[in-house]
Coordinates of C-alpha atoms in Angstrom, one line a residue:
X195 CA 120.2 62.2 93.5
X196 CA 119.1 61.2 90.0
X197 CA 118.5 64.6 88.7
X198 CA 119.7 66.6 85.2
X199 CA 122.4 69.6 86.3
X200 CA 120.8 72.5 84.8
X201 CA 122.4 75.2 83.1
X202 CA 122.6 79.1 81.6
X203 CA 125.3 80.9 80.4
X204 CA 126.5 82.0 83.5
X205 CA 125.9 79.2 85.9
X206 CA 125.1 75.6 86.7
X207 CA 123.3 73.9 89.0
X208 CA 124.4 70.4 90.3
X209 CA 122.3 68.2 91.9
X210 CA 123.5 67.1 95.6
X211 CA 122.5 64.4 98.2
X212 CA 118.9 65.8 99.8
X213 CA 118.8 66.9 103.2
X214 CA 116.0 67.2 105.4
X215 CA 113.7 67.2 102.7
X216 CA 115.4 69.3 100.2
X217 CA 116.8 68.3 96.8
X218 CA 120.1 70.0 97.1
X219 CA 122.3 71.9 94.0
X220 CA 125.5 73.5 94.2
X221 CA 125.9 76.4 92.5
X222 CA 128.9 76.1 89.6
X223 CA 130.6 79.3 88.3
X224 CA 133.3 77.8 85.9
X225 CA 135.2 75.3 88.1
X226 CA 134.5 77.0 90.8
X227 CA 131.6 76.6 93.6
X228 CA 129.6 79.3 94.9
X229 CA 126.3 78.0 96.5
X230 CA 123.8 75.9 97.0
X231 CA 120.3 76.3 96.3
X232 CA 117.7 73.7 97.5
X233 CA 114.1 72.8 97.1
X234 CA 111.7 71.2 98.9
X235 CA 108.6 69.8 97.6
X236 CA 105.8 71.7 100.3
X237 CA 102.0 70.2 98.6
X238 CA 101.0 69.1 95.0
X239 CA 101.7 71.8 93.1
X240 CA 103.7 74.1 95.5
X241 CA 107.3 73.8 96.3
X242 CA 109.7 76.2 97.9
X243 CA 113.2 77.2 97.4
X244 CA 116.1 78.6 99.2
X245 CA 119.8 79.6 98.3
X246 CA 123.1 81.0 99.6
X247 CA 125.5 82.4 97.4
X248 CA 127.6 84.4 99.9
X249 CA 127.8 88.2 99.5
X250 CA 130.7 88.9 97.4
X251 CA 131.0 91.2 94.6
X252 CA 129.6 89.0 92.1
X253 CA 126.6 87.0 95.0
X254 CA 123.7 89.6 93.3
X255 CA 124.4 88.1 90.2
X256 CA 125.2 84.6 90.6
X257 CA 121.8 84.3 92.8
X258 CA 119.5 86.0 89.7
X259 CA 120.7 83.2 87.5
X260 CA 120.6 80.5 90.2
X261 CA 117.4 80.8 91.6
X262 CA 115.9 82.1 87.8
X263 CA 116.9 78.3 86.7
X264 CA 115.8 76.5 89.9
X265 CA 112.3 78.1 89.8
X266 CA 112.1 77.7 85.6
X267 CA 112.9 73.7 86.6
X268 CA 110.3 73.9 89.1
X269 CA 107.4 75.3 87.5
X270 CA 108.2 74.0 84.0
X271 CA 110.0 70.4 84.3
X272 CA 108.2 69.3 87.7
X273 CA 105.3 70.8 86.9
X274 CA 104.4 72.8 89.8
X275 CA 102.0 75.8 89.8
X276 CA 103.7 77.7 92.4
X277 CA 107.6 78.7 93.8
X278 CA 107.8 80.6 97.0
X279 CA 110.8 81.8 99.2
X280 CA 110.5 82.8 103.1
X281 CA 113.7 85.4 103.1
X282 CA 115.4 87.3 105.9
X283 CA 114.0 90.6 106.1
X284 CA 117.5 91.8 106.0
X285 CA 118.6 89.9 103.8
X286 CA 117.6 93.1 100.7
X287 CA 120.1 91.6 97.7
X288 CA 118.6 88.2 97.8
X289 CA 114.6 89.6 97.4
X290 CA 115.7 91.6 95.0
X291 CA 117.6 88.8 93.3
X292 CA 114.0 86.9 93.9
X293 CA 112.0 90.3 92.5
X294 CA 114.2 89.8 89.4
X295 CA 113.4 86.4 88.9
X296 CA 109.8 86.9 88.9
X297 CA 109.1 86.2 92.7
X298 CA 106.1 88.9 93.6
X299 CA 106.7 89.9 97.4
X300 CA 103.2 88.6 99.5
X301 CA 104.0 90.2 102.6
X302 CA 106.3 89.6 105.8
X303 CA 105.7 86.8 107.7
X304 CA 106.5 87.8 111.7
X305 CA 108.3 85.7 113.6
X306 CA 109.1 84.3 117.1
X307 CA 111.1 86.4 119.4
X308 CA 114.6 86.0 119.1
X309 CA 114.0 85.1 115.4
X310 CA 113.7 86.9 112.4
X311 CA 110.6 87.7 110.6
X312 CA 111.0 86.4 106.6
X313 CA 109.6 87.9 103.5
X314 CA 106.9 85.9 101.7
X315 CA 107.7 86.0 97.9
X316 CA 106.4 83.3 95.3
X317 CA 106.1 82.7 92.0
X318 CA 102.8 81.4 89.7
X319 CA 103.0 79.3 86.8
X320 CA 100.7 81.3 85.3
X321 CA 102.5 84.5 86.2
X322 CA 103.7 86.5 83.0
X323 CA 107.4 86.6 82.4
X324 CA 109.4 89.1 84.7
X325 CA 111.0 90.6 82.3
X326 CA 107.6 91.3 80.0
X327 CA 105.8 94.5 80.5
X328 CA 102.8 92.9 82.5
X329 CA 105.4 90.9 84.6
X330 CA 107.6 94.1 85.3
X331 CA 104.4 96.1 86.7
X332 CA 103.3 93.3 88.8
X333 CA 106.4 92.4 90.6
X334 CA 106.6 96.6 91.2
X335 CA 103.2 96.6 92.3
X336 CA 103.6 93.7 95.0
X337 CA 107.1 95.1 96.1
X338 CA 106.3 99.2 96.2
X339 CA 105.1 101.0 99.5
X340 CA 101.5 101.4 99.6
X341 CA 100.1 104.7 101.2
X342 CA 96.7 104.5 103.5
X343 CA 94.4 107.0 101.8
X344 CA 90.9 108.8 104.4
X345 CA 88.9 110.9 103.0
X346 CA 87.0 113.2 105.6
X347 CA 84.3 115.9 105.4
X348 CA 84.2 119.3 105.9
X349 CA 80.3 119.9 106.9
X350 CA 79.1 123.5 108.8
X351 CA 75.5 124.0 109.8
X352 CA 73.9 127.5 108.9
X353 CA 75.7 128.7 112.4
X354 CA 78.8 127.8 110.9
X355 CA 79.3 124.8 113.1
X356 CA 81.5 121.9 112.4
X357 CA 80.2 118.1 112.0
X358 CA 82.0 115.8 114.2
X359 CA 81.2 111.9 114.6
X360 CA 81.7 110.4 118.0
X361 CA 83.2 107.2 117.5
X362 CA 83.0 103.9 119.7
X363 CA 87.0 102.6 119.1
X364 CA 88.4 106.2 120.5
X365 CA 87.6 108.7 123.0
X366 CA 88.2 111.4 120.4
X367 CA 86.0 112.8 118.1
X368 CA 86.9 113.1 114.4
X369 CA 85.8 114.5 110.9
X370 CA 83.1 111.8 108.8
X371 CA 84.6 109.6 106.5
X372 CA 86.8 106.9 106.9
X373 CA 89.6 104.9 105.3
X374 CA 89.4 104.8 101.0
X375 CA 89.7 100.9 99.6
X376 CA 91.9 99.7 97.0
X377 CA 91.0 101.3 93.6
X378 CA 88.6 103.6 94.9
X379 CA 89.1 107.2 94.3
X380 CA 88.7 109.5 97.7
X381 CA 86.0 111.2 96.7
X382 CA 83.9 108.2 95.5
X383 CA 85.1 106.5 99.2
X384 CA 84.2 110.0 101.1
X385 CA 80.7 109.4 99.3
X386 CA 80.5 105.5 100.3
X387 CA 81.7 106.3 104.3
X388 CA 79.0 109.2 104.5
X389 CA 76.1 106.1 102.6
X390 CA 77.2 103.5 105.4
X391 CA 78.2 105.5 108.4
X392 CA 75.5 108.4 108.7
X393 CA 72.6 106.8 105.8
X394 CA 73.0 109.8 103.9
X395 CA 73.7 110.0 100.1
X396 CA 76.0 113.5 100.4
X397 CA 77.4 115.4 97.1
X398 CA 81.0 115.4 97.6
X399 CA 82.1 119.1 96.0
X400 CA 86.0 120.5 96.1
X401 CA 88.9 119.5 97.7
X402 CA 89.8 121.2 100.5
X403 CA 93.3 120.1 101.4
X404 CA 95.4 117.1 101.7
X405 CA 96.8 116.6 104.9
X406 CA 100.1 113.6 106.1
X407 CA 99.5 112.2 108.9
X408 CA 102.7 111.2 110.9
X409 CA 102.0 107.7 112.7
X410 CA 100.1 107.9 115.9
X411 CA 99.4 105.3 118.6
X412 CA 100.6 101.8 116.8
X413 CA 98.8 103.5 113.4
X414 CA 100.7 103.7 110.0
X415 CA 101.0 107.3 109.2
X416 CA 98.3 108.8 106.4
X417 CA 97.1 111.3 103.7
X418 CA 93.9 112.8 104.6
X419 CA 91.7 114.0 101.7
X420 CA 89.7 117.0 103.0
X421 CA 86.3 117.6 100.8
X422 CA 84.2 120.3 101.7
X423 CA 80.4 119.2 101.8
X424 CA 79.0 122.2 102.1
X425 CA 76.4 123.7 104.4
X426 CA 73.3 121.8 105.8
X427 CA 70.5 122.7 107.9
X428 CA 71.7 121.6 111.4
X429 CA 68.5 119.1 112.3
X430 CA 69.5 117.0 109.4
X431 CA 71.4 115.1 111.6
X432 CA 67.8 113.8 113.0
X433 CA 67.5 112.2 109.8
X434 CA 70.7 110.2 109.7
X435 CA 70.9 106.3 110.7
X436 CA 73.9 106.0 112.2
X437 CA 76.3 102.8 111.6
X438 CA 76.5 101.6 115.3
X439 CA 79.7 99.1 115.4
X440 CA 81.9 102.8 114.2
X441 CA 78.9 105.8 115.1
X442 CA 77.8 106.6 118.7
X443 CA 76.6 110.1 118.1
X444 CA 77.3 113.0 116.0
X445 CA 78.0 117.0 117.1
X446 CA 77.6 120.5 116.1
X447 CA 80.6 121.5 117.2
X448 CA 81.6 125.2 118.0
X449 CA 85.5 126.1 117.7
X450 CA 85.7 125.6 121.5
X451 CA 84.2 122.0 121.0
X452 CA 87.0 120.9 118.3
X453 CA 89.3 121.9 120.5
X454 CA 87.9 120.3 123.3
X455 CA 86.5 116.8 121.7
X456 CA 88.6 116.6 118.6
X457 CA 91.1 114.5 117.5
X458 CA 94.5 116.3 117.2
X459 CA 94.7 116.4 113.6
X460 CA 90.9 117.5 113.0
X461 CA 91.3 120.3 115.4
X462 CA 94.6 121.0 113.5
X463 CA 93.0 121.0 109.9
X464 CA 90.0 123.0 110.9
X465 CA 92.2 125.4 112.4
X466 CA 94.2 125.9 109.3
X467 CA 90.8 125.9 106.9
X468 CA 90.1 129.3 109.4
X469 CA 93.6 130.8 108.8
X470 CA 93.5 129.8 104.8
X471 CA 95.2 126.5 104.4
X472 CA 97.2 125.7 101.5
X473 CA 96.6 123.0 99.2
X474 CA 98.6 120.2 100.8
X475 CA 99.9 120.8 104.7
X476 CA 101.7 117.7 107.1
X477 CA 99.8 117.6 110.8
X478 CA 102.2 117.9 113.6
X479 CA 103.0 114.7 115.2
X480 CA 100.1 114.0 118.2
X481 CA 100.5 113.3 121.9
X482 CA 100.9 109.7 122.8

């Protein structure tokens, strides 16, 4: 292989006979050999990498400095405008040894059964530094837990009456509003939902409560913004064009309704706005 070893303070990199369409490196501590680390040349500008250092005491480490240097030769001396890795999912030390060197998780890639799915992770040329201040955020921001956000309303009619949608993807009924998009505050999404789902443009006024969720039927478990919308005159709903794909009809519902019609954690919520809820509450887990 007619390739430069490449080299930090800690390790070096020695180029190897490819294989199967990688170019191969051992991985040099000293005099002694502790890897390999390959790549593999994937389109024009994108080329993918992969390494085993063992798990010893010092594996965290050595892999940092290997894979730092093999995705610097990549993007730098070869030119290419992206590095990417496809890691076991249990496999942790080795994406965070990735996350150190600048590789920004992209998501999980789900496998065949019998096999085992592989985090995406990948590098940009264009990427700032990993260990700058805009590179530190983004590599948190791609590898923290993300949180699925609702906001719902809280809407009575002048016979204190509760709004409920009836929905076409579930036989239960639920509060209006829907699930918030990235960067949008709950309120501002509360707002939208009630604009494309009922045609109304609705003043969004205090918060109610926040509610968690627990997961439920294959969903991802939830916070629930509650904002109270105040009272309306109960024939507005003659005036509302409903979204059809998501609206099939919407209620006045009396206590006995909820119960009756709505979803477990509505009829949970509304019953703790009637005892005085607290700020922020956790719905019990629903039936199956």
């Amino acid at each position: 292989m007619d390739a430069p070893e490449i080299a930090d303070d800690t390790v070096t990199l020695r180029p190897e006979r490819s294989q199967s369409g990688f170019d191969g490196y051992s991985v040099w501590v000293d005099d002694e050999r502790v890897g390999s680390v390959a790549l593999r040349q994937e389109s024009r500008s994108t080329w993918s990498i992969r390494w085993n250092v063992g798990t010893g005491e010092h594996a965290v480490r050595w892999a940092i400095h290997a894979v730092g240097l093999a995705a610097d030769h990549v993007l730098g001396e070869l030119g290419a405008g992206r590095v990417e890795a496809r890691i076991p999912v249990d496999r942790t030390a080795d994406v965070r040894a990735a996350s150190i060197c600048g590789l920004r998780k992209e998501g999980v890639l789900r496998s065949a059964p019998g096999e085992q799915d592989r985090v995406l992770m990948a590098r940009l040329a264009s990427d700032p530094p990993a260990r700058s201040r805009d590179g530190f955020i983004a590599i948190l921001n791609a590898g923290l837990p993300t949180k699925r956000v609702i906001a719902q309303g809280l809407w009575r009619d002048e016979a204190g009456r509760v709004l409920l949608c009836e929905l076409t993807y579930k036989q239960e009924w639920d509060l209006p509003g829907g699930v918030i998009e990235v960067g949008e505050s709950p309120a501002v999404g509360l707002a939208r939902e009630l604009r494309e789902e009922l045609g109304l443009d609705v003043t969004v006024g205090d918060l109610v409560t926040v509610s968690w969720l627990p997961a439920w039927r294959g969903w991802d478990d939830a916070c629930i913004f509650l904002f109270d919308l105040g009272t309306a005159d109960a024939s507005i709903t003659a005036t509302m064009t409903l979204q059809p794909t998501e609206i099939a009809a919407v209620h006045w519902c009396d206590p006995a309704t909820v119960h009756e019609r709505a979803t477990a954690a509505a009829a949970q919520v509304l019953d703790a706005v009637a005892a005085g809820t607290p700020t922020y509450r956790e719905s019990a887990p629903a039936p199956d």
